[in-house]
Amino acid sequence: MAVKVYVVYYSTYGHVGKLAEEIKKGASSVEGVEAKIWQVPETLPEDVLGKMGAPPKPDVPVITPQELAEADGILFGFPTRFGMMAAQMKAFFDSTGGLWREQSLAGKPAGIFFSTGTQGGGQETTPLTAITQLTHHGMVFVPVGYTFGAKLFGMDQVQGGSPYGAGTFAADGSRWPSEVELEHAFHQGKYFAGIAKKLKGSA
């Protein structure tokens, strides 16, 4: 049976969604892996989103907590809010109490990717504080580390991402993921899928 990798994200303006697409491509490039992309429910009313200038949501299925249990591995993506995950993703995690009670996600590998507005805005604190959610579910955090190689050390341009996972800088919303950031996302998806495949094969 194929290894199921779910890429589950929240994105207000589309930056995290762009990373999610590349992560899915990377995961799908691993033989025997079936990757699927999902978004979590929006919690803000349409009129508020309109005032914020947020674009319409993409045609991506909205996941329910119960569907998480179907996956062999899950990559969670979200923008930062004051150095932590956005409230929409936190609200989704808060709705997984039933899974927590049964420890339905225990032992499953999990990864994190993210977007911040500024260089000091949470490229490390955002994933670091999110690990608490994975810990309570008994999930196995799979950081990308420095497996991306020399490009993670690049200093010739502004680039997001860290050993915790792929990332991008949105600035005021006008900056989109760079080529290197998208490559990092693809690499994370591929690397994570390989780990998930090994874990399922040894189970």
PDB file of N, CA, C and O in Angstrom, residues 13 27 37-38 40 44 53 73 94 98 104 112 128 134 143 145 163 182 191-192:
ATOM      1  N   TYR A  13      -2.914  34.782   2.749  1.00  0.00           N
ATOM      2  CA  TYR A  13      -2.671  35.473   1.479  1.00  0.00           C
ATOM      3  C   TYR A  13      -2.072  34.579   0.390  1.00  0.00           C
ATOM      4  O   TYR A  13      -1.888  35.033  -0.732  1.00  0.00           O
ATOM      5  N   ALA A  27       7.165  15.435  -1.948  1.00  0.00           N
ATOM      6  CA  ALA A  27       6.730  14.174  -1.349  1.00  0.00           C
ATOM      7  C   ALA A  27       6.283  13.184  -2.421  1.00  0.00           C
ATOM      8  O   ALA A  27       6.584  11.985  -2.353  1.00  0.00           O
ATOM      9  N   ILE A  37      -2.845  17.331  -0.475  1.00  0.00           N
ATOM     10  CA  ILE A  37      -2.798  18.650   0.150  1.00  0.00           C
ATOM     11  C   ILE A  37      -4.175  19.039   0.681  1.00  0.00           C
ATOM     12  O   ILE A  37      -5.198  18.766   0.034  1.00  0.00           O
ATOM     13  N   TRP A  38      -4.185  19.625   1.880  1.00  0.00           N
ATOM     14  CA  TRP A  38      -5.427  20.022   2.540  1.00  0.00           C
ATOM     15  C   TRP A  38      -5.247  21.412   3.146  1.00  0.00           C
ATOM     16  O   TRP A  38      -4.133  21.817   3.455  1.00  0.00           O
ATOM     17  N   VAL A  40      -6.913  23.909   6.430  1.00  0.00           N
ATOM     18  CA  VAL A  40      -7.742  23.848   7.634  1.00  0.00           C
ATOM     19  C   VAL A  40      -8.848  24.901   7.527  1.00  0.00           C
ATOM     20  O   VAL A  40      -8.753  25.835   6.729  1.00  0.00           O
ATOM     21  N   LEU A  44     -12.160  33.309  10.300  1.00  0.00           N
ATOM     22  CA  LEU A  44     -12.571  34.702  10.149  1.00  0.00           C
ATOM     23  C   LEU A  44     -13.757  34.817   9.182  1.00  0.00           C
ATOM     24  O   LEU A  44     -13.813  34.105   8.179  1.00  0.00           O
ATOM     25  N   GLY A  53      -8.044  42.350   2.655  1.00  0.00           N
ATOM     26  CA  GLY A  53      -7.509  42.189   1.303  1.00  0.00           C
ATOM     27  C   GLY A  53      -7.075  40.777   0.995  1.00  0.00           C
ATOM     28  O   GLY A  53      -6.274  40.550   0.082  1.00  0.00           O
ATOM     29  N   GLY A  73       1.986  10.171   7.592  1.00  0.00           N
ATOM     30  CA  GLY A  73       2.845  11.277   7.996  1.00  0.00           C
ATOM     31  C   GLY A  73       2.191  12.583   7.603  1.00  0.00           C
ATOM     32  O   GLY A  73       1.465  12.639   6.608  1.00  0.00           O
ATOM     33  N   ASP A  94      -6.791  22.598  18.357  1.00  0.00           N
ATOM     34  CA  ASP A  94      -7.665  22.535  19.525  1.00  0.00           C
ATOM     35  C   ASP A  94      -8.861  21.608  19.298  1.00  0.00           C
ATOM     36  O   ASP A  94      -9.464  21.128  20.262  1.00  0.00           O
ATOM     37  N   GLY A  98     -10.332  14.585  20.377  1.00  0.00           N
ATOM     38  CA  GLY A  98     -10.721  13.179  20.258  1.00  0.00           C
ATOM     39  C   GLY A  98      -9.562  12.304  19.825  1.00  0.00           C
ATOM     40  O   GLY A  98      -9.375  11.184  20.327  1.00  0.00           O
ATOM     41  N   SER A 104      -4.448   8.669  18.549  1.00  0.00           N
ATOM     42  CA  SER A 104      -4.555   8.169  17.182  1.00  0.00           C
ATOM     43  C   SER A 104      -3.397   8.611  16.293  1.00  0.00           C
ATOM     44  O   SER A 104      -3.141   7.995  15.251  1.00  0.00           O
ATOM     45  N   ILE A 112       7.034  20.625   9.862  1.00  0.00           N
ATOM     46  CA  ILE A 112       6.480  21.968   9.956  1.00  0.00           C
ATOM     47  C   ILE A 112       7.118  22.875   8.905  1.00  0.00           C
ATOM     48  O   ILE A 112       8.318  22.790   8.661  1.00  0.00           O
ATOM     49  N   LEU A 128       9.233  26.200  16.635  1.00  0.00           N
ATOM     50  CA  LEU A 128       9.621  25.722  17.961  1.00  0.00           C
ATOM     51  C   LEU A 128       8.426  25.663  18.905  1.00  0.00           C
ATOM     52  O   LEU A 128       8.225  24.671  19.614  1.00  0.00           O
ATOM     53  N   LEU A 134       2.540  18.739  18.574  1.00  0.00           N
ATOM     54  CA  LEU A 134       2.940  17.405  18.133  1.00  0.00           C
ATOM     55  C   LEU A 134       3.259  16.515  19.323  1.00  0.00           C
ATOM     56  O   LEU A 134       2.948  15.316  19.335  1.00  0.00           O
ATOM     57  N   PRO A 143      12.545  17.241  11.718  1.00  0.00           N
ATOM     58  CA  PRO A 143      13.064  18.502  11.183  1.00  0.00           C
ATOM     59  C   PRO A 143      13.841  18.232   9.909  1.00  0.00           C
ATOM     60  O   PRO A 143      14.353  17.123   9.703  1.00  0.00           O
ATOM     61  N   GLY A 145      16.549  19.758   9.209  1.00  0.00           N
ATOM     62  CA  GLY A 145      17.963  19.903   9.536  1.00  0.00           C
ATOM     63  C   GLY A 145      18.696  20.730   8.482  1.00  0.00           C
ATOM     64  O   GLY A 145      18.144  21.672   7.924  1.00  0.00           O
ATOM     65  N   PRO A 163      16.557  25.033  10.092  1.00  0.00           N
ATOM     66  CA  PRO A 163      16.636  23.585  10.286  1.00  0.00           C
ATOM     67  C   PRO A 163      15.294  22.957  10.675  1.00  0.00           C
ATOM     68  O   PRO A 163      15.103  21.759  10.520  1.00  0.00           O
ATOM     69  N   LEU A 182      11.451  27.865  -2.553  1.00  0.00           N
ATOM     70  CA  LEU A 182      10.626  26.816  -3.146  1.00  0.00           C
ATOM     71  C   LEU A 182      11.409  25.513  -3.294  1.00  0.00           C
ATOM     72  O   LEU A 182      10.867  24.418  -3.095  1.00  0.00           O
ATOM     73  N   TYR A 191      12.356  14.761   1.463  1.00  0.00           N
ATOM     74  CA  TYR A 191      13.080  14.209   2.613  1.00  0.00           C
ATOM     75  C   TYR A 191      12.101  13.601   3.618  1.00  0.00           C
ATOM     76  O   TYR A 191      12.291  12.477   4.097  1.00  0.00           O
ATOM     77  N   PHE A 192      11.041  14.345   3.929  1.00  0.00           N
ATOM     78  CA  PHE A 192      10.048  13.876   4.890  1.00  0.00           C
ATOM     79  C   PHE A 192       9.372  12.595   4.407  1.00  0.00           C
ATOM     80  O   PHE A 192       9.180  11.649   5.174  1.00  0.00           O
TER      81      PHE A 192
END
